[in-house]
mmCIF file of C-alpha atoms in Angstrom:
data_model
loop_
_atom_site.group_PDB
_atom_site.id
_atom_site.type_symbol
_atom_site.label_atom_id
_atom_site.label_comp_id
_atom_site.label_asym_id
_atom_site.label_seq_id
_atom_site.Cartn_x
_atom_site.Cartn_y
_atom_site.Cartn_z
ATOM 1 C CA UNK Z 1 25.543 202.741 210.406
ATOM 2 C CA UNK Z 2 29.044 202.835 209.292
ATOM 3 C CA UNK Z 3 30.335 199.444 211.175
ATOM 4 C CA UNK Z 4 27.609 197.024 209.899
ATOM 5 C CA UNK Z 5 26.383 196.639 206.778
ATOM 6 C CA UNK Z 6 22.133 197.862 206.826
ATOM 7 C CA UNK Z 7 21.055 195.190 204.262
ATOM 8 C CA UNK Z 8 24.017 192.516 203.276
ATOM 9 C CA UNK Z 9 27.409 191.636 203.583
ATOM 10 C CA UNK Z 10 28.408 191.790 199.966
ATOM 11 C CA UNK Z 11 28.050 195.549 198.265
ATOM 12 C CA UNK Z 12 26.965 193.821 194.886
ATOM 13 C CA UNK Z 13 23.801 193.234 193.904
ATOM 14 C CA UNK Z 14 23.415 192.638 190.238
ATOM 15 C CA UNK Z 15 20.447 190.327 189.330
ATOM 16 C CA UNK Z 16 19.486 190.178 193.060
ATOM 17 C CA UNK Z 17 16.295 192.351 194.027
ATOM 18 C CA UNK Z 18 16.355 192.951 197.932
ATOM 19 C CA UNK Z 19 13.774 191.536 200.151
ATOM 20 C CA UNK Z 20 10.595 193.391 200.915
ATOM 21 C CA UNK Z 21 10.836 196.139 203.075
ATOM 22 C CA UNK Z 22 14.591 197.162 202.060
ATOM 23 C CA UNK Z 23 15.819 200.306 200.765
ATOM 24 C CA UNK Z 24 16.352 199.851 197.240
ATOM 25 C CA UNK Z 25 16.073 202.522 194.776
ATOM 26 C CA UNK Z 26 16.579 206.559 195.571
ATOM 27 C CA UNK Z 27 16.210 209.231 192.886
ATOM 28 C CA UNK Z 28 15.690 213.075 192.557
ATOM 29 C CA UNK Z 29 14.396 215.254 190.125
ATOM 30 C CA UNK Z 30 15.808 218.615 190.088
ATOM 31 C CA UNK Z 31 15.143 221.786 187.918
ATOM 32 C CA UNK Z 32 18.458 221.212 185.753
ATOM 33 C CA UNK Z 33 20.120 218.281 185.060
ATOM 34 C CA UNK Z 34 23.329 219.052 183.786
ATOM 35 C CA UNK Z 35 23.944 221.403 186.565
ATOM 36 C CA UNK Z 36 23.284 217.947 188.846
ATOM 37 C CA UNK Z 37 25.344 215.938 186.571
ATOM 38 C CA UNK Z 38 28.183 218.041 187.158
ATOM 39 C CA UNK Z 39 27.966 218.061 190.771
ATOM 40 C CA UNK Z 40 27.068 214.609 191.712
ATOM 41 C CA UNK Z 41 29.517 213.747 189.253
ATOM 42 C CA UNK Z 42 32.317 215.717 191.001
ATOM 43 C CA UNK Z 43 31.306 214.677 194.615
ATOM 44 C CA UNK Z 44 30.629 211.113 193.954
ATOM 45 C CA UNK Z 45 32.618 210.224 190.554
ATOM 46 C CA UNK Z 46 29.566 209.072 189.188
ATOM 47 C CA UNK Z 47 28.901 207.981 185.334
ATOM 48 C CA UNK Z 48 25.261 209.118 183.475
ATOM 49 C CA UNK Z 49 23.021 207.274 181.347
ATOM 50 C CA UNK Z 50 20.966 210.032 180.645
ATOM 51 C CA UNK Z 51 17.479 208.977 179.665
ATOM 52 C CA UNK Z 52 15.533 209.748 176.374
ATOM 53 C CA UNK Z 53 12.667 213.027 176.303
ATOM 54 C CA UNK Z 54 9.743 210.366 176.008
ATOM 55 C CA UNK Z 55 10.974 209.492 179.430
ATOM 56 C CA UNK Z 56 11.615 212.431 180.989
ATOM 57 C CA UNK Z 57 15.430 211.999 180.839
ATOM 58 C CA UNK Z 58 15.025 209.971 183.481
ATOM 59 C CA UNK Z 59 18.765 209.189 184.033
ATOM 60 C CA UNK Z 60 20.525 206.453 186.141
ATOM 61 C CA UNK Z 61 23.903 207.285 187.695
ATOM 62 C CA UNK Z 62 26.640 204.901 187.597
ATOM 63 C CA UNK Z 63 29.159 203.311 189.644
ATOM 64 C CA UNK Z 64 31.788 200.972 187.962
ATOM 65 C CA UNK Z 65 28.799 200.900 185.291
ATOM 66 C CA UNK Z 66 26.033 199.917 187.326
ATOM 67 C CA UNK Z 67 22.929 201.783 188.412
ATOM 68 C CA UNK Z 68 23.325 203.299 192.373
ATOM 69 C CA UNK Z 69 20.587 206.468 191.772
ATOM 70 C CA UNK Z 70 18.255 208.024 189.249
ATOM 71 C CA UNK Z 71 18.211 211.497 188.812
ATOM 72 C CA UNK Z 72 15.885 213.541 186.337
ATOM 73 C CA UNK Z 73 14.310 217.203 185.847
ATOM 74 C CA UNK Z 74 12.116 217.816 187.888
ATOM 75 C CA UNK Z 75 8.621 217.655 186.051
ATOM 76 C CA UNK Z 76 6.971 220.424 188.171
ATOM 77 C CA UNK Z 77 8.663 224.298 186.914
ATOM 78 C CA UNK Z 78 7.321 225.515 190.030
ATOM 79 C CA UNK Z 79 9.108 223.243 192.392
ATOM 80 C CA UNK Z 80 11.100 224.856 195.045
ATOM 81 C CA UNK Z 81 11.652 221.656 197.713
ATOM 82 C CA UNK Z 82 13.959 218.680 196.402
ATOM 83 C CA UNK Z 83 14.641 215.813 197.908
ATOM 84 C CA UNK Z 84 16.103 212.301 197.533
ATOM 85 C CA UNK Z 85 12.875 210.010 197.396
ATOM 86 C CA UNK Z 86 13.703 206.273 198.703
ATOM 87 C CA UNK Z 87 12.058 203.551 197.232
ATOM 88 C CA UNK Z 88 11.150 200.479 199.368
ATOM 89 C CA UNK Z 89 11.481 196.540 197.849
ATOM 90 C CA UNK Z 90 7.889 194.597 197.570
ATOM 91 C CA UNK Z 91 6.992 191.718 196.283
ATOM 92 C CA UNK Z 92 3.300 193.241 195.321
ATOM 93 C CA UNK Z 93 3.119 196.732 194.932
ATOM 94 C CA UNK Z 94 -0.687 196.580 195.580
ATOM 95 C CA UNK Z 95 -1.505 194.691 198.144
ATOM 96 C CA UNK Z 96 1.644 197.188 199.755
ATOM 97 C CA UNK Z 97 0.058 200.656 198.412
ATOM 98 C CA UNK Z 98 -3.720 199.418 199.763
ATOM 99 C CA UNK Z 99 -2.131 198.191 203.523
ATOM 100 C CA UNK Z 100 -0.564 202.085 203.105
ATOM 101 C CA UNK Z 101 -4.011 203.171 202.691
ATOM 102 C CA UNK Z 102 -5.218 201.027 205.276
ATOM 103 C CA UNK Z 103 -3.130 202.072 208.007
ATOM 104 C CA UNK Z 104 -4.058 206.008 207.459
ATOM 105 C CA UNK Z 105 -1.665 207.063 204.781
ATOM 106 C CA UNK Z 106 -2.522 208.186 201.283
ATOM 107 C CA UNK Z 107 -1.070 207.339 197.486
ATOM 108 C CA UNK Z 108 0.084 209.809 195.600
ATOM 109 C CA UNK Z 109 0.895 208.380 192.451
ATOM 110 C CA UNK Z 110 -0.005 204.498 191.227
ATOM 111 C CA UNK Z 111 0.471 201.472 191.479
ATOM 112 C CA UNK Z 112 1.539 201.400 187.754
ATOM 113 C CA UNK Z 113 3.930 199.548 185.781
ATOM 114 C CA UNK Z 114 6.882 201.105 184.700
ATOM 115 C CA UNK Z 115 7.289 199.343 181.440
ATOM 116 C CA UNK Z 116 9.726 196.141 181.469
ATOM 117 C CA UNK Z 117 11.263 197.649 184.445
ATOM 118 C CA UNK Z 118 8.922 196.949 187.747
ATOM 119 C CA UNK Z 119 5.850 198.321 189.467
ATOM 120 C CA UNK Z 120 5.563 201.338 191.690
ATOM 121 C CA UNK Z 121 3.409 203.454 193.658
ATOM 122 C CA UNK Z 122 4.226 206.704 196.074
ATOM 123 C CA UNK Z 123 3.244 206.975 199.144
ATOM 124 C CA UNK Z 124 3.013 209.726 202.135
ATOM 125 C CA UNK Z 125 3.044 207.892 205.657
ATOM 126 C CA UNK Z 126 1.202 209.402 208.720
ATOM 127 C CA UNK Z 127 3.104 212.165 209.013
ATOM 128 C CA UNK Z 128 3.186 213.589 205.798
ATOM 129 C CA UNK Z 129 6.794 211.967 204.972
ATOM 130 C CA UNK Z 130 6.446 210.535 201.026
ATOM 131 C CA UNK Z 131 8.050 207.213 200.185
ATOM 132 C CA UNK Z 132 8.199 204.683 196.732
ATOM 133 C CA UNK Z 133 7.163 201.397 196.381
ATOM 134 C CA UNK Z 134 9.217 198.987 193.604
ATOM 135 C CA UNK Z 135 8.050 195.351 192.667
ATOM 136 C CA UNK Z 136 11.000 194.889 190.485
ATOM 137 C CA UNK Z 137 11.157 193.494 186.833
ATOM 138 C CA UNK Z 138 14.110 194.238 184.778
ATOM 139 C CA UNK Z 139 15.469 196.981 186.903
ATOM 140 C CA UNK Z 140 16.339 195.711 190.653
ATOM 141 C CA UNK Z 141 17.304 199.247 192.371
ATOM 142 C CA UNK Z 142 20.722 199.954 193.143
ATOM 143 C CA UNK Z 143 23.220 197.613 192.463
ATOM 144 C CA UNK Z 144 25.271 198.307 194.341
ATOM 145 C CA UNK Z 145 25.298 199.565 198.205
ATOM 146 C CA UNK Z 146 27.527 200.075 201.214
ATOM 147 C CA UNK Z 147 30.741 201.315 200.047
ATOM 148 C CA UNK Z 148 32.128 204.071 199.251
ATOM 149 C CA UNK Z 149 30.308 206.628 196.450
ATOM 150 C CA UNK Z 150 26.815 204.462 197.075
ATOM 151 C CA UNK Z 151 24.012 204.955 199.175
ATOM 152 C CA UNK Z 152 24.255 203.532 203.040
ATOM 153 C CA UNK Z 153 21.024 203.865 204.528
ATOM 154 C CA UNK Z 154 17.893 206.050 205.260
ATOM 155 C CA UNK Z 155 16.350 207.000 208.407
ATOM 156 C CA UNK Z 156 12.986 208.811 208.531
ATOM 157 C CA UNK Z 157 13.284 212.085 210.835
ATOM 158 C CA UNK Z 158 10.180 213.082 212.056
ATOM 159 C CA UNK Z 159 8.028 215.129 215.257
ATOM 160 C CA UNK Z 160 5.774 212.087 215.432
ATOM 161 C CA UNK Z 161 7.767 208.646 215.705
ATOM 162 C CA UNK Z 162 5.130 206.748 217.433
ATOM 163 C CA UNK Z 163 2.519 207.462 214.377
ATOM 164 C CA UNK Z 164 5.197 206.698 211.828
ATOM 165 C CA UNK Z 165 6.607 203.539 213.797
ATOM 166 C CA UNK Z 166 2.908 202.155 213.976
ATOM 167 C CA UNK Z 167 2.755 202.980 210.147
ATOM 168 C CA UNK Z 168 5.587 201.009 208.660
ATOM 169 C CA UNK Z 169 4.996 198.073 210.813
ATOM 170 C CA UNK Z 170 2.192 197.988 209.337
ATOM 171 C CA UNK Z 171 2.825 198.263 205.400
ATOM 172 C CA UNK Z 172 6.188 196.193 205.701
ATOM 173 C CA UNK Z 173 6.230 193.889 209.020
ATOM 174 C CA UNK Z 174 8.725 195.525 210.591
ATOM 175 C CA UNK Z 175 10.342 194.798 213.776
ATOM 176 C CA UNK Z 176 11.212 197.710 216.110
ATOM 177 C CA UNK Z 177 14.865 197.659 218.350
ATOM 178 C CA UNK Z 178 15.746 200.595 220.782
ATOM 179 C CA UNK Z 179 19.318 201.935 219.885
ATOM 180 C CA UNK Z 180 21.304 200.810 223.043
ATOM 181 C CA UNK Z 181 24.353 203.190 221.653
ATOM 182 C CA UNK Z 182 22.470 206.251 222.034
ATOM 183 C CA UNK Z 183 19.788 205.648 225.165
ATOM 184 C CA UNK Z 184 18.947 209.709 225.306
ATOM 185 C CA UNK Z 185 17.829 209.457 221.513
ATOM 186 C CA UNK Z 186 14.461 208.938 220.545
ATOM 187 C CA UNK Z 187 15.684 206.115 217.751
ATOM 188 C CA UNK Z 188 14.148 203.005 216.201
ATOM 189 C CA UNK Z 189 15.874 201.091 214.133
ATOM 190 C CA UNK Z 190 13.200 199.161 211.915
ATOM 191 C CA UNK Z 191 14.347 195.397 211.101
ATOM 192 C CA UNK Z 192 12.741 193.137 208.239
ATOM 193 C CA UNK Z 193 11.152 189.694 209.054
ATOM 194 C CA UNK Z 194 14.230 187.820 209.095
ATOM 195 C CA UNK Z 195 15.802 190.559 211.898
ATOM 196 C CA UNK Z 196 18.087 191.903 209.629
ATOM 197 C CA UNK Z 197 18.165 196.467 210.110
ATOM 198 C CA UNK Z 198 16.891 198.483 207.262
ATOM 199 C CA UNK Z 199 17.430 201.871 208.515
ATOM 200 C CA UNK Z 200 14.943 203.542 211.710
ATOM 201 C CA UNK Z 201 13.029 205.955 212.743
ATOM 202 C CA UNK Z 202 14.336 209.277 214.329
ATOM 203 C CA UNK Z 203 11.925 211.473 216.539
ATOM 204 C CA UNK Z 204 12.847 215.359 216.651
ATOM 205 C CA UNK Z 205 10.522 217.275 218.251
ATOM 206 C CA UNK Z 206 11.732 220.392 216.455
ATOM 207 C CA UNK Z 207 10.803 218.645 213.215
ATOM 208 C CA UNK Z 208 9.143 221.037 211.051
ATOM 209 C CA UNK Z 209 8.558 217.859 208.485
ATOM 210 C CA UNK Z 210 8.542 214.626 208.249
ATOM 211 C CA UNK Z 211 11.338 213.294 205.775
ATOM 212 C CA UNK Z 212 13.530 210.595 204.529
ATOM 213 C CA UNK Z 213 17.065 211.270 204.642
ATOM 214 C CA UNK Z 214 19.388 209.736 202.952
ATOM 215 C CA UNK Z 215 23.199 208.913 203.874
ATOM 216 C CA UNK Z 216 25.821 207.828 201.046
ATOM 217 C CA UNK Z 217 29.343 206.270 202.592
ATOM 218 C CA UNK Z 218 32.785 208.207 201.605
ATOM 219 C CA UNK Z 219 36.191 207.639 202.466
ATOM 220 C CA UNK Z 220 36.769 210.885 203.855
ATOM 221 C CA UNK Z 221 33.706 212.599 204.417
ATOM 222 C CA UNK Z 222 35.863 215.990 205.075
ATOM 223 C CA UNK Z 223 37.471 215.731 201.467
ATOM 224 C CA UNK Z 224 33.406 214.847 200.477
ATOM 225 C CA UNK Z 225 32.503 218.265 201.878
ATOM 226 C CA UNK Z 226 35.353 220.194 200.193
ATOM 227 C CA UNK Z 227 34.078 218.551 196.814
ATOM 228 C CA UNK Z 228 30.473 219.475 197.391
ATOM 229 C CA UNK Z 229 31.437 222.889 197.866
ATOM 230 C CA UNK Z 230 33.735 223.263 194.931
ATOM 231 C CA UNK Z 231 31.021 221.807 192.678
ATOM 232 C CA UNK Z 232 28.361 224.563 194.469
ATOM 233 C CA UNK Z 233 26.953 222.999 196.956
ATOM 234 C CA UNK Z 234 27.320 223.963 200.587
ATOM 235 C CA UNK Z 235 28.076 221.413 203.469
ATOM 236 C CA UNK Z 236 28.203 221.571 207.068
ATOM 237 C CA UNK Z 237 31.141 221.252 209.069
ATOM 238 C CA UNK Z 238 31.704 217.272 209.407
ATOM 239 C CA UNK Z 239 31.522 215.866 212.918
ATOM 240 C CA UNK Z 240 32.379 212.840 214.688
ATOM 241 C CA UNK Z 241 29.417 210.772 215.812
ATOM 242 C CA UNK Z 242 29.678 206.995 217.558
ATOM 243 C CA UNK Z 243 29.425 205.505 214.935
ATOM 244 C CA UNK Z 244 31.787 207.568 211.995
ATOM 245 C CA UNK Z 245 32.292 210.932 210.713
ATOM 246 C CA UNK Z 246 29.691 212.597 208.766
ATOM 247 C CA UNK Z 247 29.052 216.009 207.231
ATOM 248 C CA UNK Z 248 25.780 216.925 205.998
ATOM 249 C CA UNK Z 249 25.663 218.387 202.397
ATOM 250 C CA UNK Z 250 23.682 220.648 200.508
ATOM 251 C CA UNK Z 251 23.469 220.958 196.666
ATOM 252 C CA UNK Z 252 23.011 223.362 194.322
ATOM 253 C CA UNK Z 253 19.531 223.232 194.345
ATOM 254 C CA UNK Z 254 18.686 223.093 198.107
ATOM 255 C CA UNK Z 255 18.595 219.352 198.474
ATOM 256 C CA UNK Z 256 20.277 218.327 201.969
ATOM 257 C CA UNK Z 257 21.790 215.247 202.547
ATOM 258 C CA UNK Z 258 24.496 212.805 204.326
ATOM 259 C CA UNK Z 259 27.884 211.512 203.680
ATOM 260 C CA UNK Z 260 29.759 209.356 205.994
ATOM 261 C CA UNK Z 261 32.624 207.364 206.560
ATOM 262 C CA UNK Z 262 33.828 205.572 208.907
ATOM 263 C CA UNK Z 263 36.127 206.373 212.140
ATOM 264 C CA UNK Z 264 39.985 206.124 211.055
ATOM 265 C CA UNK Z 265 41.015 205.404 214.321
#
């Protein structure tokens, strides 16, 4: 959430890949990159290093020059459901992708290596939400998290919480708390080995899919809306929630997520 940092109390990572089980890497692919460029750039100030053909243009967007998100066109011409995908740190993407399989969820793609850069395998949990997997080599995921412009955290929402809590304890040795600031909620927040929170587990029974969402901290999440909009994108109206303000976005191509900041007073 907005007060406490969800995996360290520095927002720089460079050279440091996160401990299994944490967040570390989201990307999208969408049917038209420059279209993307433009608005992520707008809403988030973000740099691109776009990628070359043999690659897909697989292209990392930058903050102060370092890598926070991957975005790419989307490989599929058909494709009419985008979302960001979040990758979660392992130390071996294969033993992680077979205790997936082994705790009734499916691989869709991998393990493979990704050249110099890591390993990786997706994933679709219990029920049906997809996930990555990154063993990291040269490339250690985002670089940097928890401020402003950067991705915060990701929560899965789903109709079946007890299925997906059972999963991920399972692949990654989670940990599950109750959320004693929001008792009426059915909300787990999922903590590594060492205790410290990754992100959790909302149940909504009105769920009409399971998903990964994905919230990147602002400074103003109103002003973040008005952006999003300008660069055509839709947002909801921002509202006030214990724990900041948030307003949940929409971009050009249908892909919904979160932007938050942080109570002002």
């Amino acid at each position: 959430m907005f007060r406490r940092g969800r995996r360290c109390t520095t927002t720089s990572l460079a050279g440091r890949a996160q401990p299994a089980g944490t967040p570390t890497w989201i990307d999208l692919g969408i049917p038209d990159l420059d279209r993307a460029m433009t608005f992520y750039g707008a809403l988030f100030g973000w740099e691109f290093d776009v990628g070359p053909a043999e690659f897909g243009h697989y292209t990392q967007c930058l903050l102060r020059g370092r890598p926070v998100a991957a975005i790419r066109p989307n490989p599929d011409p058909d494709a009419t459901d985008f979302w960001w995908n979040v990758y979660f740190a392992t130390d071996d993407c294969d033993a992680a992708a077979a205790r997936a399989r082994d705790a009734g969820g499916s691989i869709i793609t991998g393990p493979m290596d990704v050249l110099d850069q890591g390993r990786t395998a997706i994933i679709k949990d219990t029920t049906g939400a997809q996930c990555g997997l990154w063993q990291a080599g040269a490339h250690i995921g985002c670089e940097i998290v928890n401020e402003p412009n950067a991705l915060l955290r990701n929560d899965l929402v789903t109709a079946e919480s007890g299925p997906a809590r059972d999963f991920y304890v399972a692949v990654f040795g989670y940990t599950l708390d109750a959320n004693p600031d929001m008792p009426e909620l059915d909300f787990t927040f999922l903590r590594r080995p060492d205790g410290h929170e990754i992100g959790g587990i909302a149940g909504d029974p009105k769920a009409t899919k399971s998903r990964w969402g994905t919230l990147f901290q602002v400074d103003d999440a109103d002003a973040a809306a008005r952006r999003a909009v300008d660069a055509g994108g839709t947002s909801a109206e921002p509202y006030d929630m214990i724990y900041g303000r948030v307003a949940n976005i929409t971009d050009p191509f249908g892909t919904e997520f979160d932007v938050g900041a942080a109570m002002t007073s």
